[in-house]
CSV table of C-alpha atoms in Angstrom, one decimal:
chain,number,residue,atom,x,y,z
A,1,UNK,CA,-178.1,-29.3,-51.8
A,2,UNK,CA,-179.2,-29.0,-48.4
A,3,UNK,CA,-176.5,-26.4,-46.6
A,4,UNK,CA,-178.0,-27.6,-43.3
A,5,UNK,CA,-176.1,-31.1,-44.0
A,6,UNK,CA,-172.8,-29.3,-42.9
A,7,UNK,CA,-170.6,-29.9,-40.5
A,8,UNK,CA,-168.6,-28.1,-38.0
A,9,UNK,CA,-165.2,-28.9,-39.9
A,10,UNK,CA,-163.1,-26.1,-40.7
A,11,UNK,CA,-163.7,-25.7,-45.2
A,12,UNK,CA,-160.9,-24.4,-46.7
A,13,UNK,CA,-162.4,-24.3,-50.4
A,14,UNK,CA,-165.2,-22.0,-51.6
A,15,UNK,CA,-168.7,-22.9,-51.3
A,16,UNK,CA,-171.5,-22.3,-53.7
A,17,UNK,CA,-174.9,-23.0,-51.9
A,18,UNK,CA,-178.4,-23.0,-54.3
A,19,UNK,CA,-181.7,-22.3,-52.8
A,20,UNK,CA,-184.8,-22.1,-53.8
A,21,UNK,CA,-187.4,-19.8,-52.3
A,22,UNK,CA,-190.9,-21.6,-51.5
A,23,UNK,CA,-194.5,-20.1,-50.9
A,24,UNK,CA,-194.1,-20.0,-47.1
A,25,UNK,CA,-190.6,-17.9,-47.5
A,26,UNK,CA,-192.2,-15.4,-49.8
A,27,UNK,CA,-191.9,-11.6,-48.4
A,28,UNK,CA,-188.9,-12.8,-46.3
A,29,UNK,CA,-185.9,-10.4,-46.9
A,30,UNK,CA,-182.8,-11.9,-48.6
A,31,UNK,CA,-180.4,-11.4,-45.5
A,32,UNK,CA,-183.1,-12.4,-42.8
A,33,UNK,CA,-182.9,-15.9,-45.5
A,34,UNK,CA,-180.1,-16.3,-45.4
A,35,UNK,CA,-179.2,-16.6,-41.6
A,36,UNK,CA,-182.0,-18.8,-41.6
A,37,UNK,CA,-181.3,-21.2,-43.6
A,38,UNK,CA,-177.7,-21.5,-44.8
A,39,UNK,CA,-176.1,-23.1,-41.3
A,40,UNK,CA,-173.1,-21.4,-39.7
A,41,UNK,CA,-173.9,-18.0,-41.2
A,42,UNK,CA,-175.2,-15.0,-38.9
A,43,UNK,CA,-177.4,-12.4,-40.3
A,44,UNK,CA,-174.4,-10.1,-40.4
A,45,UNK,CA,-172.3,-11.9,-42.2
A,46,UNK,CA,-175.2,-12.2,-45.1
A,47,UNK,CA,-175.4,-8.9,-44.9
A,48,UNK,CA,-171.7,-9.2,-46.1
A,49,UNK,CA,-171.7,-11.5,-48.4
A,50,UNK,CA,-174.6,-9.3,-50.6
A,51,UNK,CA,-173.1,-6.1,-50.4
A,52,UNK,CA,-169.4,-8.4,-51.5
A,53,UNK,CA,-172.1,-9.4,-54.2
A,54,UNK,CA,-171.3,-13.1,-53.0
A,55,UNK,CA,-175.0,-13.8,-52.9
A,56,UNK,CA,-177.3,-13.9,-56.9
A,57,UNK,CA,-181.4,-13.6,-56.8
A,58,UNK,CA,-182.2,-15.5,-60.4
A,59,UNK,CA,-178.4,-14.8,-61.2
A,60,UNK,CA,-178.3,-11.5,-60.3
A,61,UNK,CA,-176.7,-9.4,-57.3
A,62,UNK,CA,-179.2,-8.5,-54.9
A,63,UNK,CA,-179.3,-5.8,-51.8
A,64,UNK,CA,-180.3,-6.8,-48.3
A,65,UNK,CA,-183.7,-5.9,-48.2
A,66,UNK,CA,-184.6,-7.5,-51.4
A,67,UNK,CA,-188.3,-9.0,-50.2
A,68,UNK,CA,-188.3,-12.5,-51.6
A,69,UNK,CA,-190.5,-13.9,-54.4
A,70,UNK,CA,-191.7,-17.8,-54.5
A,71,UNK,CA,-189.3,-19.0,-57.0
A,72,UNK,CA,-186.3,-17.3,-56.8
A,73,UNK,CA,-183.5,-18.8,-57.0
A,74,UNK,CA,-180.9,-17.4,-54.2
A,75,UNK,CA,-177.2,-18.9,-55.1
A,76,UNK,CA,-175.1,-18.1,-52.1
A,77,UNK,CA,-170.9,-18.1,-52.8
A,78,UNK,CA,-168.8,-18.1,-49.4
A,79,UNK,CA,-165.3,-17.2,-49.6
A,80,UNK,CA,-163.2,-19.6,-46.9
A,81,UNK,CA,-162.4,-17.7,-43.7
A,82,UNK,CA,-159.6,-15.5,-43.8
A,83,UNK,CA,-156.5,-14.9,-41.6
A,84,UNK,CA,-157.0,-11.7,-39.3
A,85,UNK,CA,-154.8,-9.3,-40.3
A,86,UNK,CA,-151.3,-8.5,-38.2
A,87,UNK,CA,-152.4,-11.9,-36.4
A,88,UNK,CA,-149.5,-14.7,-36.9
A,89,UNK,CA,-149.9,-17.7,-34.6
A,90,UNK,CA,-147.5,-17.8,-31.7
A,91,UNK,CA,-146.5,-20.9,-29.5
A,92,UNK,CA,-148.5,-19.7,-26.0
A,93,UNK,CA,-148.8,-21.5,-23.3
A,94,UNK,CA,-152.1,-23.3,-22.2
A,95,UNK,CA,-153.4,-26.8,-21.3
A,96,UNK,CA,-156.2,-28.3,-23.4
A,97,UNK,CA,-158.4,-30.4,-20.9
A,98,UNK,CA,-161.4,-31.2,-23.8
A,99,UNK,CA,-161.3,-30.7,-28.0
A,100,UNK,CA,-163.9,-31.4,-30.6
A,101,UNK,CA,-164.3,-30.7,-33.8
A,102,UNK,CA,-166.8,-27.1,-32.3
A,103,UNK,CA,-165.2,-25.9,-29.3
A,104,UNK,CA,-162.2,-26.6,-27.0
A,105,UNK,CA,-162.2,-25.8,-23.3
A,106,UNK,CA,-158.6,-24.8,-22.2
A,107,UNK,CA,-156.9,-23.6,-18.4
A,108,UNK,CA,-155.5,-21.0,-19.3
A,109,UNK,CA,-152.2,-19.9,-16.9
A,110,UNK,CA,-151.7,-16.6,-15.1
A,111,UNK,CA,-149.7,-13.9,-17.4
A,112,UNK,CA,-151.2,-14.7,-20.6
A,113,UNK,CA,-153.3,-12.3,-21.6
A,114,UNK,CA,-156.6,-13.4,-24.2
A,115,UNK,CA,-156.9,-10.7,-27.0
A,116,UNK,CA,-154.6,-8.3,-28.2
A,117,UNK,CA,-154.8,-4.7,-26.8
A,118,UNK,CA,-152.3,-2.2,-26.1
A,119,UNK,CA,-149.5,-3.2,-24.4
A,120,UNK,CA,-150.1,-6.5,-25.1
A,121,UNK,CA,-149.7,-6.9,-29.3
A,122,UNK,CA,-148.2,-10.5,-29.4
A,123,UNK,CA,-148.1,-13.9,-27.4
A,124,UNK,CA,-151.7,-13.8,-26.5
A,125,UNK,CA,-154.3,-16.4,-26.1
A,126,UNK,CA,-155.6,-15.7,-29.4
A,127,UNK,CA,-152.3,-16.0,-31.1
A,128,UNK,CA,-151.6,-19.4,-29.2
A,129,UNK,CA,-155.2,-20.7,-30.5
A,130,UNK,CA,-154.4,-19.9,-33.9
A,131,UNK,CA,-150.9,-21.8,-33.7
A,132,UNK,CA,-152.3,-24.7,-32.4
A,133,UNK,CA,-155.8,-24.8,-33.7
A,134,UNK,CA,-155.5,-26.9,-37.2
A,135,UNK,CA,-159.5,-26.7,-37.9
A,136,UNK,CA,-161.2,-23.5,-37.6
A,137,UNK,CA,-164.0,-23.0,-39.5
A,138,UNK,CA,-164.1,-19.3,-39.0
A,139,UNK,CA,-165.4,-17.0,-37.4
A,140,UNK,CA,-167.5,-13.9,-39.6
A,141,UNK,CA,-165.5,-14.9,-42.3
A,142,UNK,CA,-162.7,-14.6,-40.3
A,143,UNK,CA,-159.8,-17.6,-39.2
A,144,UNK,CA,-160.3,-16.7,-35.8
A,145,UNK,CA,-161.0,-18.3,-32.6
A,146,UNK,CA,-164.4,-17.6,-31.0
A,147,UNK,CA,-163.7,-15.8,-27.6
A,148,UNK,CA,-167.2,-15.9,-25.9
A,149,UNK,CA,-165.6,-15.1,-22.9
A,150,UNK,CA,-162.3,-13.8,-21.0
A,151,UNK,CA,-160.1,-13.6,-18.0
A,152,UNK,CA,-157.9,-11.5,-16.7
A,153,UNK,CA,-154.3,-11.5,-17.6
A,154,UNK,CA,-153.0,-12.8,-14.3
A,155,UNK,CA,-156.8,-14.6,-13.3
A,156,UNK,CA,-156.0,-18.4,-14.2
A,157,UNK,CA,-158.0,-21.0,-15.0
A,158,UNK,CA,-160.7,-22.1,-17.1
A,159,UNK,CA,-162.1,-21.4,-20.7
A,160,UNK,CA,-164.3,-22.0,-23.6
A,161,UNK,CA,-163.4,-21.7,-27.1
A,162,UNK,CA,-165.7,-21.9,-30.3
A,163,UNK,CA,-164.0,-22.8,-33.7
A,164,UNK,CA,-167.1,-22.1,-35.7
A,165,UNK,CA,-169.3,-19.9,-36.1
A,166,UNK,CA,-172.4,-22.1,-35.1
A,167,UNK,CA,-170.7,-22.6,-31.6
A,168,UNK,CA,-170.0,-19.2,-31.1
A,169,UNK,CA,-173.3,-18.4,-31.6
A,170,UNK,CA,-174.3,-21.2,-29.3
A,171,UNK,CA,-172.1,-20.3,-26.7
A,172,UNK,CA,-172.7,-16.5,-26.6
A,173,UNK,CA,-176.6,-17.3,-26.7
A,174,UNK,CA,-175.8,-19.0,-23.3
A,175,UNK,CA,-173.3,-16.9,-21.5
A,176,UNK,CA,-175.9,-13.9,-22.3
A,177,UNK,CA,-178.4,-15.9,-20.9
A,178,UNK,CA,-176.6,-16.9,-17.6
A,179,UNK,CA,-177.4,-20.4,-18.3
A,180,UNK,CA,-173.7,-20.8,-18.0
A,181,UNK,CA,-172.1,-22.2,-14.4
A,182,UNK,CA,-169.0,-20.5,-13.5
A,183,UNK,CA,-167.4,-21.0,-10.2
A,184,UNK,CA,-164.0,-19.1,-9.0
A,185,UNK,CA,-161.7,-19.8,-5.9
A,186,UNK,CA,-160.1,-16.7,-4.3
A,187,UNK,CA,-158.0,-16.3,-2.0
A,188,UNK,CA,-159.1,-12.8,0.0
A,189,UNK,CA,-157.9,-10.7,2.7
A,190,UNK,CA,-159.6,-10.6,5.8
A,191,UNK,CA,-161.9,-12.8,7.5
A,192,UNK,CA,-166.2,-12.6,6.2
A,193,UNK,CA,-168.3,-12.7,9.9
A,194,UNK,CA,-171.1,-15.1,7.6
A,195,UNK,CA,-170.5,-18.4,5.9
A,196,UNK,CA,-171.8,-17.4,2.4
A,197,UNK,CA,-173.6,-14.5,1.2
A,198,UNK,CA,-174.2,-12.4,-2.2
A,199,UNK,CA,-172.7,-8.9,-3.2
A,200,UNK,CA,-175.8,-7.4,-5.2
A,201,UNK,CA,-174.6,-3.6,-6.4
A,202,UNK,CA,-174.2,-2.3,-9.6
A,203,UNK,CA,-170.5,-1.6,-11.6
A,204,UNK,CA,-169.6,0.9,-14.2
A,205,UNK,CA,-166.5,2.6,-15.4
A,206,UNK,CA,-164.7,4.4,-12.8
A,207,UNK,CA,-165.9,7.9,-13.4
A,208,UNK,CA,-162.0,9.6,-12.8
A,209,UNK,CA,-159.8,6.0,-13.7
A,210,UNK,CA,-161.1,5.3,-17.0
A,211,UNK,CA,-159.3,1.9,-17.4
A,212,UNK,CA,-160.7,0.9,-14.1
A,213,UNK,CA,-164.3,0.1,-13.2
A,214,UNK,CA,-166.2,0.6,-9.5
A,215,UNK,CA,-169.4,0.1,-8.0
A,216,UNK,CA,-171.4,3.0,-9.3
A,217,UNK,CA,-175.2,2.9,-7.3
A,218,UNK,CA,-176.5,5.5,-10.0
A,219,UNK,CA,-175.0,4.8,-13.3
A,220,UNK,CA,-173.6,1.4,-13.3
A,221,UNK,CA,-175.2,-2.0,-14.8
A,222,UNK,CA,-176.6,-4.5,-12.6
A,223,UNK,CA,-174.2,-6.9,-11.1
A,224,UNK,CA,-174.4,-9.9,-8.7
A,225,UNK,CA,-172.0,-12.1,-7.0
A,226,UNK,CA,-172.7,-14.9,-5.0
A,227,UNK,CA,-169.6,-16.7,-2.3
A,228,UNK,CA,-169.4,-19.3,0.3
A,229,UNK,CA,-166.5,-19.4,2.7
A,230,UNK,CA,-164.0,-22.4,2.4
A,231,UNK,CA,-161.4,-22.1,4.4
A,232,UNK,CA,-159.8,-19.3,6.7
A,233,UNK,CA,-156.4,-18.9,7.2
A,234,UNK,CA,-154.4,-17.1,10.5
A,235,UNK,CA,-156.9,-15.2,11.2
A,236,UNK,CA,-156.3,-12.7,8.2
A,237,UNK,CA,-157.0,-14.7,4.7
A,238,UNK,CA,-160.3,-16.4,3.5
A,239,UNK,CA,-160.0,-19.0,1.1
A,240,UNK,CA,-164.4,-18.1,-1.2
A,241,UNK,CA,-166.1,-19.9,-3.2
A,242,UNK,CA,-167.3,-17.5,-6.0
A,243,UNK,CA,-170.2,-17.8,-8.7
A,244,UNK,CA,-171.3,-14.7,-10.8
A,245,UNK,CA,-174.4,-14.2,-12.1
A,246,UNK,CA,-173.9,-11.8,-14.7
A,247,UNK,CA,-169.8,-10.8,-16.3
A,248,UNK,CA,-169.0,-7.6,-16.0
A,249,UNK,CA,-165.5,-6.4,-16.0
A,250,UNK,CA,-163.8,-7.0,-13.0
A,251,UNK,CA,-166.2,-8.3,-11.6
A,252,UNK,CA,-164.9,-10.5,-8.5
A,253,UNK,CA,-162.5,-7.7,-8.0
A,254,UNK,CA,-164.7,-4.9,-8.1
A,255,UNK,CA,-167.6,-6.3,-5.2
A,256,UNK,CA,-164.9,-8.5,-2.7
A,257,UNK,CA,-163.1,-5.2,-2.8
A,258,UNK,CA,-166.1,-3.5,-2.0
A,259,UNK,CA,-167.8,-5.2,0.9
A,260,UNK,CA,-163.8,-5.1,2.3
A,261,UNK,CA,-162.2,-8.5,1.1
A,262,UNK,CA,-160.1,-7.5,-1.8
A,263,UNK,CA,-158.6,-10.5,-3.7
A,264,UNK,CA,-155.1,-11.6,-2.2
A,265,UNK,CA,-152.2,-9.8,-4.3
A,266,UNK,CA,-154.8,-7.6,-6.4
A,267,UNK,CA,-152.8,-4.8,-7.6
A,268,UNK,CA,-155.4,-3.3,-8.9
A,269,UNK,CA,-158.8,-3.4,-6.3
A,270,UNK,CA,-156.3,-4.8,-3.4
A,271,UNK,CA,-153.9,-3.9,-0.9
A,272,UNK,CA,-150.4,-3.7,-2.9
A,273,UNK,CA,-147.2,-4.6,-3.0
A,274,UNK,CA,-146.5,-2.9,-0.4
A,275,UNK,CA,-148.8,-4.1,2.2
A,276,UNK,CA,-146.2,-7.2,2.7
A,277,UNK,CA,-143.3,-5.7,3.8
A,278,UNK,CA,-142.4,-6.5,6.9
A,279,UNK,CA,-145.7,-7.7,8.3
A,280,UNK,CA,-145.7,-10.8,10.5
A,281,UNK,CA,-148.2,-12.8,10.8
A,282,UNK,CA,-149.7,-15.3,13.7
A,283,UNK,CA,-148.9,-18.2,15.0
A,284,UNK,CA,-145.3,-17.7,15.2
A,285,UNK,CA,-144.5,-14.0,13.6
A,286,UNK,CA,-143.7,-15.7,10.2
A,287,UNK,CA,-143.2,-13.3,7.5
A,288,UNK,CA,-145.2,-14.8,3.9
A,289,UNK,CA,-143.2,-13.9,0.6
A,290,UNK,CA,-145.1,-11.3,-1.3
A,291,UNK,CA,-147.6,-12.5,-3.9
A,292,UNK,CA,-147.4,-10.8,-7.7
A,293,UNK,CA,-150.7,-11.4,-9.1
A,294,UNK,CA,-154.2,-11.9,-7.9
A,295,UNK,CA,-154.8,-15.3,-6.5
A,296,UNK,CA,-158.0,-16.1,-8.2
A,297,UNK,CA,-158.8,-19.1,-10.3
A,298,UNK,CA,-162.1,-20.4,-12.1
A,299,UNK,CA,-161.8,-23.4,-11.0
A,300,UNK,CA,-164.9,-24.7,-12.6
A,301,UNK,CA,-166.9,-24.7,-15.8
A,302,UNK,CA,-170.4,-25.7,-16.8
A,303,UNK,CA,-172.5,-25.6,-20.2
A,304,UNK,CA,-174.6,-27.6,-22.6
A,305,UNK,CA,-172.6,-28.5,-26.0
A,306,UNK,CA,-174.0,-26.0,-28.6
A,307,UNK,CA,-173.7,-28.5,-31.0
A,308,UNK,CA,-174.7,-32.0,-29.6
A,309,UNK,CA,-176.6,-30.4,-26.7
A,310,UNK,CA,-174.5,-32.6,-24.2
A,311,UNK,CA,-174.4,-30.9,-20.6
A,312,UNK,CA,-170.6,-30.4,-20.1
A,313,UNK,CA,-168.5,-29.7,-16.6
A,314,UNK,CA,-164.9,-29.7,-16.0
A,315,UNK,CA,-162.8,-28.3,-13.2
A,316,UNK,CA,-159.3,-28.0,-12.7
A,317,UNK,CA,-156.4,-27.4,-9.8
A,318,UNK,CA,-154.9,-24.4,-8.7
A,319,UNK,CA,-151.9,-23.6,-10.9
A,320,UNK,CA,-148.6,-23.8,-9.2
A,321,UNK,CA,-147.7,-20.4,-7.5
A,322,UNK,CA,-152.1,-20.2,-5.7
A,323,UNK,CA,-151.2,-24.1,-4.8
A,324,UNK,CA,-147.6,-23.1,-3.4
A,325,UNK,CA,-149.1,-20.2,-1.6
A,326,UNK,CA,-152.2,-21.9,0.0
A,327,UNK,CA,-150.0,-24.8,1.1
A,328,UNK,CA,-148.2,-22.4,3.2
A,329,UNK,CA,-151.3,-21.5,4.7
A,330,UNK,CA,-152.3,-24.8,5.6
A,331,UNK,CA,-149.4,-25.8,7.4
A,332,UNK,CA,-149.1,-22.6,9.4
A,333,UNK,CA,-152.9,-22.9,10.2
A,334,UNK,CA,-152.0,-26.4,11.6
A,335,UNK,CA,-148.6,-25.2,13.2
């Protein structure tokens, strides 16, 4: 049986997978064999699956660093993926703008944060995937979704999701490798003097507010962001154009904040709440309504299929409250 004839359908039944070790394989060790050839199944999760003595060497359990022999017989037993523990699926809301049977790209609405933390135990993007995904193949031997990347709760926009392991691995191969094309819209305050530009300083953990991060020139990790100006707006909002080269937390909201241009409605990096009340602004001494969350959207998406190796965009609209907001803009612009 050839294990690389799988598919990326979800298997719900064990599987027992025979192989036989050749000349060429001979030294190898047993996990490093595994991950090699038994598709869908990381070098970690071998690891697993010997010391669960899932995996026999001439019908007998082995240990990781068994070094192979020409002839062996390996027979590999894998469990089907279990549900995560404390993780019941939960109707979320999300939009689903592509599905196959690997991965699913999905906009994903302001609010709704991706993984459990604390604060945040139920109704989050994970908990929606696993209500409405029917065929996950697992990940690490778990019925999970593969989150290869995230947002923050109230940043909206657009996602990619593995449902097997083999994607996952595909996808995180790429995002590490910045071979994947994100672009964001945000809405900032304060008008940029140039027309694009790139924000190349590093960010760490903020060394006093630990749950925060900063630009940190001695000890924080390398970080670039690149932006283009759209639009301006009343001579006190800019509507950028945003592409990261590398994901750190926070990112956006770390370096706009930084060179002066904190996102629009940041509560975090920004101006506040408070900053709203009762300012007026040009042409006529209108007063805005306050906004409640960042307005910043990744609009767009870009990435070759890990599976079929088919180059893949998509984009999507503002959601309704960034639309609402900009519109308002617009028409007082034009007033």
């Amino acid at each position: 049986m050839d294990p690389r004839l799988h598919t990326d359908n979800a298997f719900r039944a064990k599987q027992s997978i025979m192989l036989v070790v050749d000349r060429d394989q001979e030294g190898t060790r047993l996990d490093i064999f595994l991950a090699s050839h038994v598709q869908d199944l990381s070098r970690s999760r071998a690891q697993q699956l010997i010391k669960d003595k899932s995996v026999h060497v001439n019908r007998a359990p082995s240990k990781v660093g068994y070094k192979l022999k020409e002839g062996d017989s390996v027979l590999v037993e894998i469990p089907p993926p279990q549900p995560q523990k404390g993780m019941e699926p939960e109707q979320v809301p999300f939009d689903v703008i592509y599905e196959d049977d690997s991965l699913l790209v999905i906009n994903k609405p302001p609010g709704v944060v991706v993984h459990p933390a604390p604060g945040h135990p139920r109704g989050t993007l994970v908990h929606g995937l696993l209500h409405y995904c029917k065929d996950l193949a697992g990940i690490g031997g778990e019925l999970r979704p593969g989150i290869v990347h995230r947002l923050d709760k109230d940043t909206s926009g657009l996602m990619v999701v593995a449902k097997s392991e083999r994607a996952f691995r595909g996808l995180a191969k790429q995002f590490k490798a910045g071979a994947v094309s994100k672009e964001y819209h945000a809405l900032v305050h304060g008008i940029p003097r140039a027309i694009c530009g790139a924000i190349d300083v590093p960010i760490g953990r903020h060394r006093k507010k630990r749950k925060e991060m900063a630009v940190d020139l001695q000890r924080g990790r390398y970080a670039i962001t690149d932006w283009k100006k759209l639009a301006e707006f009343l001579r006190v909002f800019s509507l950028l154009a945003v592409r990261i080269k590398t994901g750190r937390t926070h990112q956006i909201r770390v370096h706009l904040s930084y060179v002066g241009h904190p996102v629009v409605g940041d509560p975090v990096y920004g101006y506040g709440k408070n900053w709203w009340k009762g300012r007026r602004f040009p042409p006529h001494g209108v007063v805005l309504p306050p906004v409640d969350r960042q307005m910043l959207h990744a609009r767009a998406l870009g990435f070759t299929h890990p599976i079929t190796k088919e180059e893949l965009t998509f984009e999507v609209e503002y959601p309704e409250d960034m639309k609402s907001f900009l519109g308002r803009l617009e028409y007082l612009e034009k007033a």
